[in-house]
Amino acid sequence: LGGTKYLQTNTEGLDLRSVLNIIFMKKRKNIIISIFVILLFGNTLFSQNNSESMFGKSFRVGSSFTRIGDVNGDKSEGIHYLNESTLNVNVAMSVTKKLWLGLQIKPVFTKQYAYGTINKSVYNFNGIFTQFDAINKNGFRLYLESSVNLSNYCTCAKENPWDDPIKKNGIFFLGFGAGLELNLNPKKGKNIYLEVAFFNYLILNDIQFKYNYTQYILGLNYKFGKLN
């Protein structure tokens, strides 16, 4: 009762939208955790038809480096351009025969040129992810991925005419995507893979002018433990 009275006292004069925004901000972390738990256990239930236990028996370590040049600008005019590079390092552990759970760390490096001034920035982008193997056969793997990430890379800027990202702490991203792996040493080891993937990240925070962050992946993965 006391909590209800406090809410009524402090929300006097606020419209319904404002009240909902307050509630969402207070429970944002719980919502994010709940979404990821649903994704994780949903994938687990979907892959329960595999009777063989694979929990902790296989691991993947991956890395990639991607670069996008002249983002949101026209370098030919000599007014503005933005070069963006991303280093992705991740490790994943098998949960079932088709489900993986992992961690990723991927700093984002940007170099902005605007009206004769060059600014360099480094952003953090770290999270946890699940991958579900839609196909994993004869050295070829096709997977679906979902993730929750915490970053200071905010695709939400209206402070410049090019919508370049800005630094803002506490940005949560929900990510979805898909990728494929191709085994590079089928005759010896069968543990090195070429990976190609594409991901789309949506900001969960209540922020104006936000837009999605997309990333392509071209990298190498190393698998150890029990091999499929």
Coordinates of C-alpha atoms in Angstrom, one line a residue:
L1 CA 0.0 0.0 0.0
G2 CA 2.8 2.4 0.9
G3 CA 4.5 1.8 -2.5
T4 CA 1.2 2.5 -4.3
K5 CA 0.7 5.7 -2.4
Y6 CA 4.2 6.8 -3.3
L7 CA 3.6 6.2 -7.0
Q8 CA 0.3 8.0 -6.9
T9 CA 1.8 11.0 -5.1
N10 CA 4.8 11.3 -7.5
T11 CA 2.9 10.7 -10.7
E12 CA 0.3 13.4 -10.1
G13 CA 0.1 15.6 -13.2
L14 CA 1.9 13.1 -15.4
D15 CA 0.2 11.5 -18.4
L16 CA -0.1 7.8 -19.0
R17 CA 2.9 7.7 -21.4
S18 CA 5.2 9.3 -18.8
V19 CA 4.1 6.9 -16.1
L20 CA 4.8 3.9 -18.4
N21 CA 8.2 5.3 -19.3
I22 CA 9.0 5.6 -15.6
I23 CA 7.9 2.0 -15.0
F24 CA 9.9 0.8 -18.0
M25 CA 13.1 2.6 -16.9
K26 CA 12.9 1.0 -13.4
K27 CA 12.4 -2.5 -14.8
R28 CA 14.5 -2.2 -17.9
K29 CA 17.3 -4.6 -16.6
N30 CA 14.7 -7.2 -15.6
I31 CA 13.0 -7.0 -19.0
I32 CA 16.3 -7.4 -20.8
I33 CA 17.3 -10.4 -18.6
S34 CA 13.8 -11.9 -19.2
I35 CA 14.0 -11.6 -22.9
F36 CA 17.4 -13.3 -23.0
V37 CA 16.2 -16.1 -20.7
I38 CA 13.2 -16.7 -23.0
L39 CA 15.4 -16.9 -26.0
L40 CA 17.8 -19.2 -24.3
F41 CA 15.3 -21.7 -23.0
G42 CA 13.2 -21.4 -26.1
N43 CA 16.2 -22.6 -28.1
T44 CA 16.9 -25.3 -25.5
L45 CA 13.4 -26.7 -25.7
F46 CA 13.5 -26.5 -29.5
S47 CA 16.6 -28.7 -29.5
Q48 CA 15.6 -31.2 -26.9
N49 CA 15.1 -33.9 -29.5
N50 CA 18.8 -34.5 -29.3
S51 CA 19.2 -37.2 -26.6
E52 CA 23.0 -37.0 -26.4
S53 CA 24.2 -34.5 -23.8
M54 CA 26.7 -32.0 -25.1
F55 CA 26.8 -29.5 -22.2
G56 CA 30.3 -28.2 -21.8
K57 CA 31.8 -30.8 -24.2
S58 CA 32.6 -28.5 -27.1
F59 CA 34.0 -24.9 -27.3
R60 CA 34.4 -22.4 -30.1
V61 CA 36.8 -19.4 -30.0
G62 CA 36.4 -16.9 -32.8
S63 CA 37.7 -13.6 -34.0
S64 CA 37.0 -11.2 -36.8
F65 CA 37.9 -7.7 -38.0
T66 CA 35.5 -5.8 -40.2
R67 CA 35.8 -2.3 -41.6
I68 CA 33.3 0.0 -43.2
G69 CA 34.5 3.2 -45.0
D70 CA 32.8 6.5 -45.6
V71 CA 29.7 5.9 -43.4
N72 CA 27.0 8.5 -43.4
G73 CA 29.0 10.9 -45.6
D74 CA 30.4 11.8 -49.0
K75 CA 34.2 11.7 -48.9
S76 CA 34.4 12.9 -52.5
E77 CA 33.2 16.3 -51.4
G78 CA 35.9 16.6 -48.7
I79 CA 33.4 17.7 -46.1
H80 CA 32.7 14.6 -44.0
Y81 CA 33.4 10.9 -43.7
L82 CA 33.4 8.3 -41.0
N83 CA 35.5 5.1 -41.1
E84 CA 34.4 2.4 -38.7
S85 CA 36.3 -0.8 -37.7
T86 CA 35.2 -3.5 -35.4
L87 CA 37.2 -6.2 -33.7
N88 CA 35.1 -9.2 -32.5
V89 CA 36.5 -11.8 -30.0
N90 CA 34.1 -14.4 -28.7
V91 CA 34.0 -17.7 -27.0
A92 CA 31.0 -20.2 -27.0
M93 CA 30.2 -23.4 -25.1
S94 CA 27.9 -26.2 -26.3
V95 CA 24.7 -26.5 -24.2
T96 CA 23.0 -29.2 -26.3
K97 CA 23.9 -30.7 -29.6
K98 CA 22.4 -27.7 -31.4
L99 CA 22.6 -24.9 -28.9
W100 CA 25.5 -22.7 -27.9
L101 CA 25.9 -20.1 -25.2
G102 CA 28.7 -17.5 -25.4
L103 CA 30.3 -14.2 -24.6
Q104 CA 31.5 -11.6 -27.0
I105 CA 33.8 -8.5 -26.7
K106 CA 33.9 -6.2 -29.7
P107 CA 35.5 -2.7 -29.5
V108 CA 34.4 -0.3 -32.2
F109 CA 36.9 2.1 -33.6
T110 CA 35.8 5.2 -35.5
K111 CA 37.6 7.9 -37.4
Q112 CA 35.5 10.9 -38.2
Y113 CA 36.5 13.7 -40.6
A114 CA 34.4 16.9 -40.5
Y115 CA 35.3 20.3 -42.0
G116 CA 39.0 19.7 -41.7
T117 CA 39.0 18.2 -38.2
I118 CA 39.7 14.5 -37.5
N119 CA 38.3 12.8 -34.4
K120 CA 39.1 9.3 -33.3
S121 CA 36.9 7.3 -30.8
V122 CA 36.8 3.8 -29.3
Y123 CA 33.6 2.3 -28.1
N124 CA 32.8 -0.8 -26.1
F125 CA 30.2 -3.4 -27.1
N126 CA 30.0 -6.5 -25.0
G127 CA 27.4 -9.1 -24.5
I128 CA 26.1 -12.7 -24.2
F129 CA 24.6 -14.6 -27.0
T130 CA 22.9 -17.9 -28.0
Q131 CA 23.3 -19.7 -31.3
F132 CA 21.0 -22.4 -32.6
D133 CA 22.4 -24.7 -35.4
A134 CA 19.8 -25.0 -38.1
I135 CA 22.3 -27.1 -40.2
N136 CA 25.5 -28.7 -39.0
K137 CA 26.7 -31.4 -41.4
N138 CA 29.8 -32.3 -43.4
G139 CA 31.8 -29.3 -42.3
F140 CA 29.0 -26.8 -43.0
R141 CA 27.1 -25.0 -40.3
L142 CA 24.2 -22.6 -40.6
Y143 CA 23.1 -20.9 -37.3
L144 CA 20.7 -18.4 -35.9
E145 CA 21.8 -16.0 -33.2
S146 CA 20.2 -13.8 -30.5
S147 CA 22.1 -11.6 -28.1
V148 CA 21.9 -9.0 -25.3
N149 CA 24.7 -6.4 -25.2
L150 CA 25.8 -3.4 -23.1
S151 CA 27.6 -0.6 -24.9
N152 CA 28.5 3.1 -24.9
Y153 CA 28.1 3.2 -28.7
C154 CA 24.8 5.1 -29.2
T155 CA 23.3 5.2 -32.7
C156 CA 21.0 8.0 -31.6
A157 CA 22.8 11.3 -32.5
K158 CA 21.1 14.4 -33.8
E159 CA 24.0 16.6 -32.7
N160 CA 25.5 16.5 -36.2
P161 CA 23.9 16.5 -39.7
W162 CA 25.3 13.0 -40.5
D163 CA 23.8 11.0 -37.6
D164 CA 27.2 9.7 -36.5
P165 CA 27.3 7.6 -33.4
I166 CA 28.0 9.3 -30.0
K167 CA 29.3 8.0 -26.7
K168 CA 26.5 7.4 -24.1
N169 CA 26.9 4.9 -21.3
G170 CA 24.3 2.3 -20.4
I171 CA 23.0 1.5 -23.9
F172 CA 21.4 -2.0 -24.2
F173 CA 21.2 -3.7 -27.6
L174 CA 19.0 -6.7 -28.5
G175 CA 20.7 -8.5 -31.4
F176 CA 19.4 -10.9 -34.0
G177 CA 21.2 -12.5 -37.0
A178 CA 22.4 -15.5 -38.8
G179 CA 25.7 -16.9 -40.0
L180 CA 27.5 -19.8 -41.6
E181 CA 30.7 -21.6 -41.0
L182 CA 32.8 -23.7 -43.5
N183 CA 35.4 -26.1 -42.3
L184 CA 38.9 -25.3 -43.8
N185 CA 40.7 -28.5 -42.7
P186 CA 38.4 -31.4 -43.4
K187 CA 41.2 -33.9 -43.8
K188 CA 43.2 -33.0 -40.7
G189 CA 41.8 -31.7 -37.4
K190 CA 38.4 -30.5 -38.7
N191 CA 38.6 -27.7 -36.2
I192 CA 39.2 -24.4 -38.2
Y193 CA 36.3 -22.7 -39.7
L194 CA 35.7 -19.6 -41.9
E195 CA 32.7 -17.6 -40.6
V196 CA 30.4 -15.2 -42.5
A197 CA 27.5 -13.6 -40.7
F198 CA 25.2 -10.6 -40.5
F199 CA 23.6 -9.1 -37.3
N200 CA 21.1 -6.4 -36.6
Y201 CA 21.1 -4.7 -33.2
L202 CA 18.2 -2.7 -31.8
I203 CA 18.5 -0.2 -28.9
L204 CA 16.2 -1.1 -26.0
N205 CA 16.6 2.2 -24.1
D206 CA 13.9 4.8 -24.4
I207 CA 16.0 7.3 -26.5
Q208 CA 14.9 9.7 -29.2
F209 CA 16.3 9.5 -32.7
K210 CA 17.7 6.0 -32.2
Y211 CA 18.4 3.7 -35.2
N212 CA 19.6 0.2 -35.7
Y213 CA 23.2 -0.9 -35.7
T214 CA 24.1 -3.5 -38.3
Q215 CA 27.3 -5.5 -38.6
Y216 CA 28.7 -8.1 -41.0
I217 CA 31.3 -10.7 -39.8
L218 CA 34.1 -12.2 -41.7
G219 CA 36.4 -14.2 -39.5
L220 CA 38.0 -17.4 -38.3
N221 CA 36.8 -19.8 -35.6
Y222 CA 38.6 -22.6 -33.8
K223 CA 36.7 -25.5 -32.2
F224 CA 38.0 -27.8 -29.6
G225 CA 36.6 -30.5 -27.4
K226 CA 34.1 -33.0 -28.8
L227 CA 33.7 -32.5 -32.5
N228 CA 30.4 -33.3 -34.3

